[in-house]
Short mmCIF file of C-alpha atoms and ligand atoms in Angstrom, two decimals:
data_model
loop_
_atom_site.label_atom_id
_atom_site.label_comp_id
_atom_site.label_asym_id
_atom_site.label_seq_id
_atom_site.Cartn_x
_atom_site.Cartn_y
_atom_site.Cartn_z
CA MET A 173 79.37 101.65 64.38
CA LYS A 174 83.04 101.75 65.36
CA PRO A 175 85.06 101.58 62.11
CA LEU A 176 88.34 99.97 61.07
CA LEU A 177 91.48 102.11 60.81
CA ILE A 178 93.24 101.61 57.49
CA ASN A 179 95.91 103.96 56.13
CA GLY A 180 94.89 106.69 58.56
CA ASP A 181 91.22 106.58 57.51
CA TRP A 182 88.28 105.29 59.50
CA VAL A 183 86.62 102.73 57.24
CA ASP A 184 83.32 100.89 57.56
CA GLY A 185 83.81 97.17 57.18
CA ALA A 186 81.62 94.68 55.35
CA HIS A 187 79.20 94.67 58.32
CA GLY A 188 79.06 95.29 62.06
CA VAL A 189 79.02 92.88 65.00
CA GLU A 190 77.59 93.57 68.45
CA ASN A 191 80.01 93.63 71.37
CA ILE A 192 78.06 91.97 74.21
CA ASN A 193 78.71 92.34 77.95
CA PRO A 194 79.22 88.84 79.44
CA SER A 195 77.92 90.09 82.82
CA ASP A 196 74.65 91.14 81.18
CA LYS A 197 73.75 89.72 77.80
CA SER A 198 71.16 92.49 77.25
CA ASP A 199 73.90 95.12 77.36
CA VAL A 200 75.25 95.82 73.86
CA ILE A 201 78.40 97.93 74.17
CA ASP A 202 78.50 98.99 70.53
CA LEU A 203 78.62 97.74 66.96
CA TYR A 204 82.14 97.10 65.63
CA ALA A 205 82.98 96.96 61.93
CA GLN A 206 84.10 93.59 60.62
CA ALA A 207 86.76 93.53 57.96
CA GLY A 208 86.85 91.30 54.91
CA VAL A 209 89.92 89.87 53.18
CA SER A 210 90.30 92.95 50.95
CA ASP A 211 90.38 95.23 54.02
CA MET A 212 93.23 93.15 55.41
CA GLN A 213 95.07 93.41 52.11
CA ASP A 214 94.55 97.19 52.04
CA ALA A 215 95.89 97.43 55.58
CA ILE A 216 99.02 95.47 54.65
CA THR A 217 99.56 97.70 51.59
CA ALA A 218 99.20 100.78 53.81
CA ALA A 219 101.64 99.38 56.38
CA GLN A 220 104.13 98.56 53.65
CA ASP A 221 103.94 102.08 52.19
CA ALA A 222 104.16 103.72 55.61
CA PHE A 223 107.23 101.69 56.49
CA LYS A 224 109.25 103.46 53.81
CA THR A 225 109.15 106.61 55.94
CA TRP A 226 108.40 105.34 59.45
CA GLY A 227 111.29 102.90 59.24
CA PHE A 228 113.56 106.00 59.20
CA SER A 229 111.66 108.08 61.78
CA THR A 230 113.64 109.54 64.64
CA PRO A 231 113.64 108.12 68.17
CA GLN A 232 112.20 111.47 69.30
CA GLN A 233 109.16 111.12 67.01
CA ARG A 234 108.51 107.60 68.25
CA HIS A 235 109.06 108.59 71.87
CA ASP A 236 106.66 111.50 71.67
CA ILE A 237 103.80 109.46 70.20
CA LEU A 238 104.25 106.55 72.61
CA LYS A 239 104.52 108.94 75.57
CA ALA A 240 101.38 110.83 74.56
CA THR A 241 99.53 107.53 74.14
CA GLY A 242 100.60 106.32 77.57
CA ASP A 243 99.59 109.67 79.07
CA GLU A 244 96.08 109.54 77.60
CA ILE A 245 95.52 105.91 78.61
CA MET A 246 96.65 106.76 82.15
CA VAL A 247 94.33 109.77 82.41
CA ARG A 248 91.38 107.73 81.05
CA ARG A 249 92.20 104.51 82.95
CA GLU A 250 88.92 104.41 84.89
CA GLU A 251 86.81 104.91 81.77
CA ILE A 252 88.77 102.48 79.58
CA GLY A 253 89.14 100.03 82.48
CA THR A 254 85.37 100.04 82.88
CA LEU A 255 84.92 99.38 79.17
CA LEU A 256 87.40 96.51 79.49
CA SER A 257 85.41 94.95 82.34
CA ARG A 258 82.22 95.46 80.43
CA GLU A 259 83.43 93.63 77.33
CA GLU A 260 85.66 90.95 78.87
CA GLY A 261 84.12 90.35 82.30
CA LYS A 262 87.05 90.74 84.69
CA ILE A 263 86.08 92.91 87.65
CA ARG A 264 86.37 96.67 87.36
CA ALA A 265 89.39 96.94 89.66
CA GLU A 266 91.20 94.42 87.45
CA GLY A 267 90.08 96.27 84.32
CA ILE A 268 91.48 99.54 85.65
CA ALA A 269 94.70 97.85 86.80
CA GLU A 270 95.18 96.30 83.35
CA THR A 271 94.58 99.66 81.69
CA THR A 272 97.12 101.30 84.01
CA ARG A 273 99.54 98.55 83.01
CA ALA A 274 98.97 99.35 79.33
CA ALA A 275 99.81 103.01 79.99
CA GLN A 276 102.99 101.98 81.81
CA ILE A 277 103.98 99.77 78.88
CA PHE A 278 103.60 102.68 76.44
CA HIS A 279 105.68 104.85 78.76
CA PHE A 280 108.36 102.16 79.07
CA PHE A 281 108.68 101.83 75.29
CA ALA A 282 108.64 105.61 74.86
CA GLY A 283 111.87 105.52 76.86
CA GLU A 284 113.20 102.50 75.00
CA ALA A 285 112.92 104.39 71.72
CA LEU A 286 115.63 106.73 73.04
CA ARG A 287 117.80 103.95 74.41
CA LEU A 288 118.40 101.88 71.29
CA ASN A 289 122.10 101.43 70.75
CA GLY A 290 124.54 99.33 68.81
CA ASP A 291 128.18 98.25 68.91
CA VAL A 292 131.28 99.40 67.13
CA VAL A 293 133.94 96.71 67.29
CA PRO A 294 137.43 96.38 65.88
CA SER A 295 137.67 94.09 62.90
CA VAL A 296 140.06 91.17 62.74
CA ARG A 297 141.35 92.87 59.58
CA PRO A 298 143.68 95.87 59.93
CA GLY A 299 142.01 99.28 59.61
CA VAL A 300 138.50 97.92 59.15
CA SER A 301 135.76 98.77 61.59
CA VAL A 302 132.55 96.88 62.23
CA GLU A 303 129.20 98.37 63.28
CA ILE A 304 126.41 96.24 64.62
CA THR A 305 123.06 98.02 64.58
CA ARG A 306 119.42 97.10 64.99
CA GLU A 307 116.84 98.00 62.36
CA PRO A 308 113.07 97.59 62.28
CA VAL A 309 111.78 94.35 60.77
CA GLY A 310 109.11 95.94 58.56
CA VAL A 311 105.38 95.19 58.54
CA VAL A 312 104.46 93.39 61.76
CA GLY A 313 101.17 91.50 62.08
CA ILE A 314 99.78 91.43 65.61
CA ILE A 315 97.18 88.83 66.57
CA ALA A 316 95.81 89.09 70.11
CA PRO A 317 93.55 86.96 72.36
CA TRP A 318 90.54 88.18 74.32
CA ASN A 319 91.67 87.71 77.91
CA PHE A 320 93.91 90.79 78.24
CA PRO A 321 92.12 93.17 75.86
CA ILE A 322 94.44 96.14 76.44
CA ALA A 323 97.66 94.87 78.05
CA ILE A 324 98.53 92.32 75.37
CA PRO A 325 97.87 94.68 72.43
CA ALA A 326 99.93 97.30 74.31
CA TRP A 327 102.89 94.99 74.89
CA LYS A 328 102.99 94.10 71.20
CA ILE A 329 102.07 97.43 69.55
CA ALA A 330 104.27 99.67 71.73
CA PRO A 331 107.56 97.85 71.00
CA ALA A 332 106.64 97.40 67.33
CA ILE A 333 106.24 101.17 66.94
CA CYS A 334 109.12 101.97 69.28
CA TYR A 335 111.61 100.20 67.01
CA GLY A 336 110.23 101.69 63.77
CA ASN A 337 107.97 98.93 62.46
CA THR A 338 104.52 99.42 60.99
CA VAL A 339 101.62 97.36 62.31
CA VAL A 340 98.53 95.51 61.18
CA PHE A 341 96.60 94.71 64.35
CA LYS A 342 93.95 91.95 64.43
CA PRO A 343 92.29 91.96 67.87
CA ALA A 344 90.23 89.07 69.24
CA GLU A 345 86.61 88.95 68.13
CA LEU A 346 85.22 89.23 71.66
CA VAL A 347 87.04 92.41 72.71
CA PRO A 348 87.12 95.00 69.92
CA GLY A 349 86.36 97.86 72.35
CA CYS A 350 89.78 98.27 73.97
CA ALA A 351 91.51 97.60 70.64
CA TRP A 352 89.55 100.42 69.06
CA GLU A 353 90.45 102.80 71.90
CA ILE A 354 94.18 102.08 71.51
CA ALA A 355 94.01 102.68 67.75
CA ASP A 356 92.06 105.89 68.23
CA ILE A 357 94.48 107.21 70.85
CA LEU A 358 97.58 106.42 68.76
CA HIS A 359 95.94 107.97 65.70
CA ARG A 360 95.16 111.19 67.57
CA ALA A 361 98.62 111.19 69.15
CA GLY A 362 99.95 111.87 65.66
CA LEU A 363 100.96 108.46 64.34
CA PRO A 364 101.34 108.86 60.56
CA ALA A 365 98.82 107.15 58.25
CA GLY A 366 99.40 103.44 57.80
CA VAL A 367 101.79 102.99 60.74
CA LEU A 368 99.04 101.30 62.76
CA ASN A 369 96.10 99.66 61.02
CA LEU A 370 93.22 98.20 63.01
CA VAL A 371 91.54 95.29 61.24
CA MET A 372 88.75 93.81 63.34
CA GLY A 373 87.10 90.60 62.22
CA GLN A 374 87.04 86.82 62.23
CA GLY A 375 90.33 85.06 62.87
CA SER A 376 89.55 82.39 60.31
CA VAL A 377 88.96 85.08 57.65
CA VAL A 378 91.02 88.22 58.24
CA GLY A 379 93.54 86.60 60.57
CA GLN A 380 94.13 83.89 58.01
CA ALA A 381 94.42 86.53 55.24
CA MET A 382 97.21 88.13 57.26
CA LEU A 383 99.01 84.80 57.68
CA ASP A 384 98.73 84.06 53.97
CA ASP A 385 100.10 87.42 52.80
CA PRO A 386 103.83 87.27 52.04
CA ARG A 387 104.16 91.05 52.48
CA VAL A 388 103.90 90.68 56.28
CA ASP A 389 107.48 90.48 57.60
CA ALA A 390 106.81 89.24 61.13
CA ILE A 391 103.91 88.01 63.25
CA SER A 392 103.51 88.32 66.99
CA PHE A 393 100.74 86.01 68.18
CA THR A 394 99.15 85.28 71.53
CA GLY A 395 96.32 82.78 71.76
CA SER A 396 95.60 79.07 71.79
CA GLN A 397 97.98 76.29 70.81
CA ALA A 398 95.77 75.26 67.90
CA THR A 399 95.86 78.70 66.30
CA GLY A 400 99.53 79.09 67.21
CA ALA A 401 100.33 75.99 65.16
CA ARG A 402 98.58 77.53 62.13
CA VAL A 403 100.53 80.75 62.58
CA ALA A 404 103.79 78.79 62.75
CA ASP A 405 102.96 76.81 59.60
CA ALA A 406 102.11 79.91 57.60
CA CYS A 407 105.18 81.80 58.84
CA ILE A 408 107.57 79.01 57.99
CA LYS A 409 106.02 78.76 54.54
CA ASN A 410 106.65 82.50 54.07
CA MET A 411 110.10 82.38 55.76
CA ARG A 412 109.07 85.14 58.14
CA LYS A 413 109.89 85.84 61.75
CA PHE A 414 107.28 84.89 64.35
CA GLN A 415 106.75 84.62 68.08
CA LEU A 416 103.97 82.65 69.79
CA GLU A 417 102.63 82.89 73.34
CA MET A 418 100.08 80.17 74.02
CA GLY A 419 98.46 78.15 76.76
CA GLY A 420 99.49 77.05 80.21
CA LYS A 421 98.80 74.37 82.81
CA ASN A 422 100.67 76.17 85.52
CA PRO A 423 101.50 74.39 88.77
CA LEU A 424 101.49 76.02 92.19
CA VAL A 425 103.45 73.79 94.56
CA VAL A 426 102.55 74.08 98.26
CA LEU A 427 105.06 72.43 100.59
CA ASP A 428 104.51 71.36 104.20
CA ASP A 429 106.66 74.24 105.44
CA ALA A 430 104.67 76.91 103.55
CA ASP A 431 103.07 79.83 105.35
CA LEU A 432 99.44 78.70 105.00
CA ASP A 433 98.05 82.21 104.52
CA VAL A 434 100.58 83.01 101.83
CA ALA A 435 99.78 79.74 100.07
CA LEU A 436 96.05 80.45 100.23
CA ASP A 437 96.51 83.99 98.89
CA CYS A 438 98.61 82.64 96.01
CA ALA A 439 96.10 79.89 95.19
CA VAL A 440 92.98 82.09 95.33
CA ASN A 441 94.56 84.88 93.33
CA GLY A 442 96.49 82.69 90.90
CA ALA A 443 93.75 80.20 90.13
CA PHE A 444 90.56 82.23 90.31
CA PHE A 445 91.10 85.97 89.89
CA SER A 446 90.19 87.29 86.44
CA THR A 447 87.79 84.31 86.45
CA GLY A 448 90.77 81.99 85.99
CA GLN A 449 91.04 83.23 82.41
CA ARG A 450 94.76 83.89 82.47
CA CYS A 451 97.37 81.95 80.56
CA THR A 452 99.42 82.05 83.77
CA ALA A 453 96.57 80.85 86.04
CA SER A 454 97.54 78.30 88.74
CA SER A 455 95.29 75.57 87.43
CA ARG A 456 97.20 72.72 89.16
CA LEU A 457 97.70 72.92 92.92
CA VAL A 458 100.40 70.41 93.83
CA VAL A 459 100.29 69.96 97.60
CA THR A 460 102.46 67.83 99.92
CA GLU A 461 100.63 65.52 102.26
CA GLY A 462 101.56 67.17 105.58
CA ILE A 463 99.67 70.38 104.71
CA HIS A 464 97.20 68.96 102.16
CA ASN A 465 94.07 68.66 104.30
CA ARG A 466 94.55 71.97 106.13
CA PHE A 467 95.21 73.72 102.83
CA VAL A 468 92.20 72.23 101.04
CA GLU A 469 89.75 72.95 103.90
CA ALA A 470 90.97 76.54 104.29
CA LEU A 471 90.89 77.07 100.51
CA ILE A 472 87.28 75.90 100.38
CA ASP A 473 86.40 78.43 103.10
CA ARG A 474 88.10 81.18 101.09
CA LEU A 475 86.34 80.19 97.87
CA ARG A 476 82.93 80.16 99.52
CA ALA A 477 83.48 83.76 100.64
CA LEU A 478 84.15 84.98 97.08
CA LYS A 479 81.31 86.89 95.43
CA VAL A 480 80.59 85.89 91.85
CA ASP A 481 78.56 88.58 90.14
CA ASN A 482 78.41 91.35 87.55
CA ALA A 483 81.97 92.57 86.90
CA LEU A 484 80.91 96.21 87.30
CA LYS A 485 79.13 95.70 90.62
CA GLU A 486 80.86 96.97 93.76
CA GLY A 487 82.01 94.04 95.93
CA THR A 488 82.26 91.46 93.13
CA ASP A 489 85.37 89.28 93.42
CA ILE A 490 84.89 87.17 90.32
CA GLY A 491 83.11 88.26 87.18
CA PRO A 492 81.51 86.09 84.51
CA VAL A 493 83.13 83.66 82.12
CA VAL A 494 83.72 85.44 78.81
CA ASP A 495 81.01 83.76 76.70
CA ALA A 496 78.73 80.75 76.28
CA THR A 497 81.34 78.64 74.47
CA GLN A 498 83.96 79.13 77.17
CA LEU A 499 81.36 78.45 79.88
CA ALA A 500 80.39 75.17 78.21
CA GLN A 501 84.08 74.22 77.99
CA ASP A 502 84.59 74.94 81.71
CA CYS A 503 81.54 72.86 82.68
CA ASP A 504 82.62 70.00 80.39
CA TYR A 505 86.05 69.87 82.03
CA ILE A 506 84.47 69.77 85.48
CA ASP A 507 82.32 66.82 84.35
CA VAL A 508 85.30 65.04 82.79
CA ALA A 509 87.35 65.52 85.95
CA ARG A 510 84.57 64.01 88.05
CA ALA A 511 84.08 61.14 85.63
CA GLN A 512 87.79 60.35 85.88
CA GLY A 513 87.67 60.20 89.69
CA GLY A 514 88.13 63.82 90.79
CA ASN A 515 86.17 65.08 93.76
CA LEU A 516 84.35 68.40 93.19
CA ARG A 517 84.74 69.84 96.68
CA SER A 518 83.58 73.39 96.02
CA GLY A 519 81.71 75.43 93.40
CA GLY A 520 81.45 74.37 89.79
CA ALA A 521 77.78 75.33 89.39
CA ARG A 522 76.31 77.92 87.06
CA VAL A 523 74.67 80.65 89.11
CA ALA A 524 71.96 83.18 88.29
CA ARG A 525 72.38 86.82 89.25
CA GLU A 526 70.33 90.00 88.85
CA THR A 527 71.75 90.42 85.35
CA ASP A 528 71.78 87.57 82.84
CA GLY A 529 75.46 86.64 82.49
CA PHE A 530 77.79 83.64 82.25
CA PHE A 531 78.39 83.16 85.97
CA LEU A 532 80.20 80.10 87.28
CA GLU A 533 81.15 79.42 90.91
CA PRO A 534 84.92 78.86 91.28
CA ALA A 535 85.46 75.10 91.16
CA LEU A 536 87.95 73.14 93.25
CA ILE A 537 88.51 69.50 92.32
CA THR A 538 90.56 67.39 94.73
CA ASP A 539 91.95 63.82 94.62
CA THR A 540 93.14 64.22 91.06
CA THR A 541 96.15 62.49 89.52
CA PRO A 542 98.64 63.92 87.01
CA ASP A 543 97.39 61.74 84.16
CA MET A 544 93.77 62.99 84.29
CA ARG A 545 92.67 65.30 81.48
CA ILE A 546 91.97 68.08 84.01
CA ASN A 547 95.71 68.10 84.73
CA ARG A 548 96.91 67.82 81.16
CA GLU A 549 94.71 70.21 79.16
CA GLU A 550 94.13 73.93 79.59
CA VAL A 551 90.58 74.73 80.81
CA PHE A 552 90.88 78.53 80.85
CA GLY A 553 88.23 79.14 83.49
CA PRO A 554 87.72 79.36 87.28
CA VAL A 555 88.62 75.71 87.75
CA ALA A 556 91.58 74.35 89.74
CA SER A 557 92.57 70.81 90.62
CA VAL A 558 94.55 69.53 93.59
CA ILE A 559 97.21 66.83 93.26
CA ARG A 560 98.45 65.35 96.54
CA VAL A 561 102.16 64.40 96.59
CA ARG A 562 104.47 62.93 99.24
CA GLU A 563 107.36 65.39 99.30
CA TYR A 564 109.31 68.03 97.38
CA ASP A 565 110.93 65.73 94.79
CA GLU A 566 107.58 64.32 93.74
CA ALA A 567 106.10 67.85 93.69
CA LEU A 568 108.87 69.03 91.35
CA HIS A 569 108.36 66.02 89.09
CA VAL A 570 104.58 66.57 88.92
CA ALA A 571 105.01 70.32 88.35
CA ASN A 572 107.20 69.61 85.32
CA ASP A 573 105.05 66.73 84.07
CA THR A 574 103.22 68.75 81.42
CA GLU A 575 103.69 69.77 77.82
CA PHE A 576 103.22 73.39 78.88
CA GLY A 577 105.89 75.58 80.50
CA LEU A 578 104.63 79.12 80.99
CA SER A 579 104.66 79.88 84.72
CA ALA A 580 105.24 77.82 87.88
CA GLY A 581 105.05 78.74 91.55
CA ILE A 582 106.14 77.36 94.89
CA CYS A 583 105.04 78.28 98.41
CA THR A 584 107.71 77.37 100.95
CA THR A 585 109.77 78.97 103.69
CA SER A 586 112.80 76.86 102.72
CA LEU A 587 115.62 78.55 100.84
CA LYS A 588 116.86 75.12 99.77
CA PHE A 589 113.59 74.12 98.11
CA SER A 590 112.85 77.52 96.59
CA SER A 591 116.36 77.72 95.09
CA ASP A 592 116.12 74.20 93.72
CA PHE A 593 112.68 74.89 92.25
CA LYS A 594 113.83 78.09 90.55
CA ARG A 595 116.64 76.13 88.90
CA LYS A 596 114.78 72.94 87.97
CA SER A 597 111.33 74.22 87.02
CA GLU A 598 110.76 73.82 83.30
CA ALA A 599 108.66 77.01 83.09
CA GLY A 600 109.69 80.32 81.57
CA MET A 601 108.60 82.22 84.69
CA VAL A 602 109.00 81.01 88.29
CA MET A 603 107.35 82.52 91.35
CA VAL A 604 108.33 81.94 94.97
CA ASN A 605 105.58 82.76 97.48
CA LEU A 606 103.76 84.68 94.75
CA PRO A 607 100.84 83.74 92.49
CA THR A 608 101.80 82.20 89.14
CA ALA A 609 99.89 85.03 87.46
CA GLY A 610 100.87 88.68 87.80
CA VAL A 611 104.13 89.91 86.30
CA ASP A 612 106.18 93.08 85.97
CA TYR A 613 106.07 94.98 82.69
CA HIS A 614 109.76 95.87 82.39
CA VAL A 615 111.18 92.34 82.34
CA PRO A 616 110.82 89.45 79.88
CA PHE A 617 107.58 87.51 79.70
CA GLY A 618 107.23 84.08 78.12
CA GLY A 619 107.28 80.34 78.48
CA ARG A 620 108.97 77.15 77.38
CA LYS A 621 107.92 73.86 75.86
CA LYS A 622 104.57 74.11 74.05
CA SER A 623 103.57 77.35 75.79
CA SER A 624 105.79 79.61 73.73
CA TYR A 625 107.91 79.81 70.65
CA GLY A 626 110.43 82.44 69.66
CA SER A 627 111.99 85.29 71.55
CA ARG A 628 110.58 86.88 74.70
CA GLU A 629 108.04 89.68 74.91
CA GLN A 630 108.23 92.78 77.13
CA GLY A 631 111.03 94.77 78.69
CA SER A 632 114.15 95.47 76.67
CA TYR A 633 114.12 91.81 75.51
CA ALA A 634 111.26 92.76 73.15
CA LYS A 635 113.82 94.20 70.75
CA GLU A 636 115.00 90.69 69.87
CA PHE A 637 111.74 90.22 68.01
CA PHE A 638 110.95 93.72 66.81
CA THR A 639 114.37 94.49 65.37
CA ILE A 640 116.77 92.79 63.01
CA VAL A 641 120.52 93.04 63.38
CA LYS A 642 122.77 94.48 60.68
CA THR A 643 126.56 94.13 60.62
CA ALA A 644 128.31 96.81 58.52
CA TYR A 645 132.03 96.82 57.67
CA THR A 646 134.00 99.94 56.72
CA ALA A 647 137.49 100.05 55.31
CA PRO A 648 139.53 103.25 55.71
P1 NAD B 169 92.50 81.84 69.88
O1 NAD B 169 93.67 81.06 69.41
O2 NAD B 169 91.16 81.28 69.65
O3 NAD B 169 92.49 83.29 69.21
C1 NAD B 169 93.60 84.14 69.30
C2 NAD B 169 93.59 85.09 68.12
O4 NAD B 169 93.83 84.35 66.93
C3 NAD B 169 92.26 85.81 67.92
O5 NAD B 169 92.50 87.14 67.55
C4 NAD B 169 91.65 85.04 66.78
O6 NAD B 169 90.74 85.80 66.02
C5 NAD B 169 92.88 84.71 65.96
N1 NAD B 169 92.71 83.60 65.00
C6 NAD B 169 91.88 82.54 65.09
N2 NAD B 169 92.00 81.77 63.99
C7 NAD B 169 92.94 82.34 63.20
C8 NAD B 169 93.52 82.01 61.95
N3 NAD B 169 93.14 80.93 61.25
N4 NAD B 169 94.46 82.81 61.46
C9 NAD B 169 94.87 83.91 62.14
N5 NAD B 169 94.34 84.28 63.31
C10 NAD B 169 93.39 83.51 63.85
O7 NAD B 169 92.74 82.15 71.42
P2 NAD B 169 91.75 82.93 72.44
O8 NAD B 169 90.63 82.01 72.78
O9 NAD B 169 91.46 84.29 71.95
O10 NAD B 169 92.70 83.11 73.71
C11 NAD B 169 92.83 82.16 74.71
C12 NAD B 169 94.16 81.46 74.60
O11 NAD B 169 95.21 82.41 74.63
C13 NAD B 169 94.44 80.52 75.75
O12 NAD B 169 95.00 79.32 75.27
C14 NAD B 169 95.46 81.27 76.58
O13 NAD B 169 96.29 80.47 77.38
C15 NAD B 169 96.23 81.97 75.52
N6 NAD B 169 96.94 83.11 76.07
C16 NAD B 169 98.29 83.01 76.17
C17 NAD B 169 99.02 84.06 76.72
C18 NAD B 169 100.51 83.97 76.82
O14 NAD B 169 101.13 85.02 76.88
N7 NAD B 169 101.09 82.80 76.82
C19 NAD B 169 98.36 85.20 77.16
C20 NAD B 169 96.97 85.27 77.05
C21 NAD B 169 96.28 84.21 76.49
#
């Protein structure tokens, strides 16, 4: 059984849970220890104690550990990427790419540890000087979702450690494997006891115990809106800092003047790669009427050519849905869309393969309207809907007509429309002739409206969350 990491010790939890491969339900990856409430409390105590020293560690110490961690992840990217695909279900190439990304994130924050600076400014009072510095926040609770099992933990843990915080990490139930590898690598890289604690277990039990504990100084959460709201409630009650990254209903606008191949590449990649299980997935395709029919027909051809199969099998384009619950949710949304007048033009059926997994053909639903549930609620699967619009202004209006605001894309060859869209889109991230999903790791990531709350993740902007500003005055 893979144990918890608390205060530098590997600890067996109350019991173990099997980590099952969604491509092949008979494949048990391993048993992972499940923490109870007292394990979470021990982890928070350890993080609090460790902060007394780690909070004053040198940038060199933090750099060296983050660099060594990035190095090991990079060297082992094929092995860890394969584990990722085995536990989450995205295809192996995507698993390896995500693992490479995690290594790059650790390397980036290794450098950031050496780049932290402050300001010295003249006071308005004679002879007085003012220093503005950034300090670590303290004990940071990290709660991660299942769909990016290594990249999301990396982009939260690396900056937390980089800026001198200590961490209690609660990974998603479905993907303990990559979480365990990160903890093991950081531990062996020389991270002092208690600086990173790995507490695997049920969100409603150990996650909730983290939220309820006033000793946690900040919480960085990525997951669903429903859980995000709980996190916000608990954090406000405890007057603690928090940041939330949640769902999306991301539009990809395709205008009449788009390069059709570019638009098709963006739609196929953005809506269906990683089995559509990305918060930035292009789940709404907003298409102007001059290109609509050509786009839809060509997209159906592309979708029919995609191979849905075991994520580890050579030649697979789309792996399984992550589990039975998510599969049922995807199928329900397809049914609801049809019942409300949508036209299921391609895919949408469960398919059997050599191995017993949660395979679903990518579904394309046309003739939908913005008010249908399929266009208002996040599905989180290989399901995209098409909304036909007259021209650019209507496309922009429909794109923004959502409570979400994570990512938005436009395919056009017009500078006028792309510039206008970049300015008027109500999303935190805007893509021109690129899929809505797929971002750089050295620049800010995050959304607006009900997709996100708090300061941005990633790049140097991460310090807004993981540090706290101090203003010190000195008289001569
Ligand atoms: P989820 O909300 O079910 O779970 C997220 C995490 O919260 C898990 O670790 C879970 O155990 C924990 N949790 C659950 N109940 C809790 C509680 N009461 N207290 C504390 N923690 C609790 O989300 P999920 O199904 O794992 O992930 C899918 C969602 O994540 C989608 O909505 C997706 O859009 C979103 N997501 C957003 C981003 C982004 O950056 N915006 C990125 C990836 C995924």
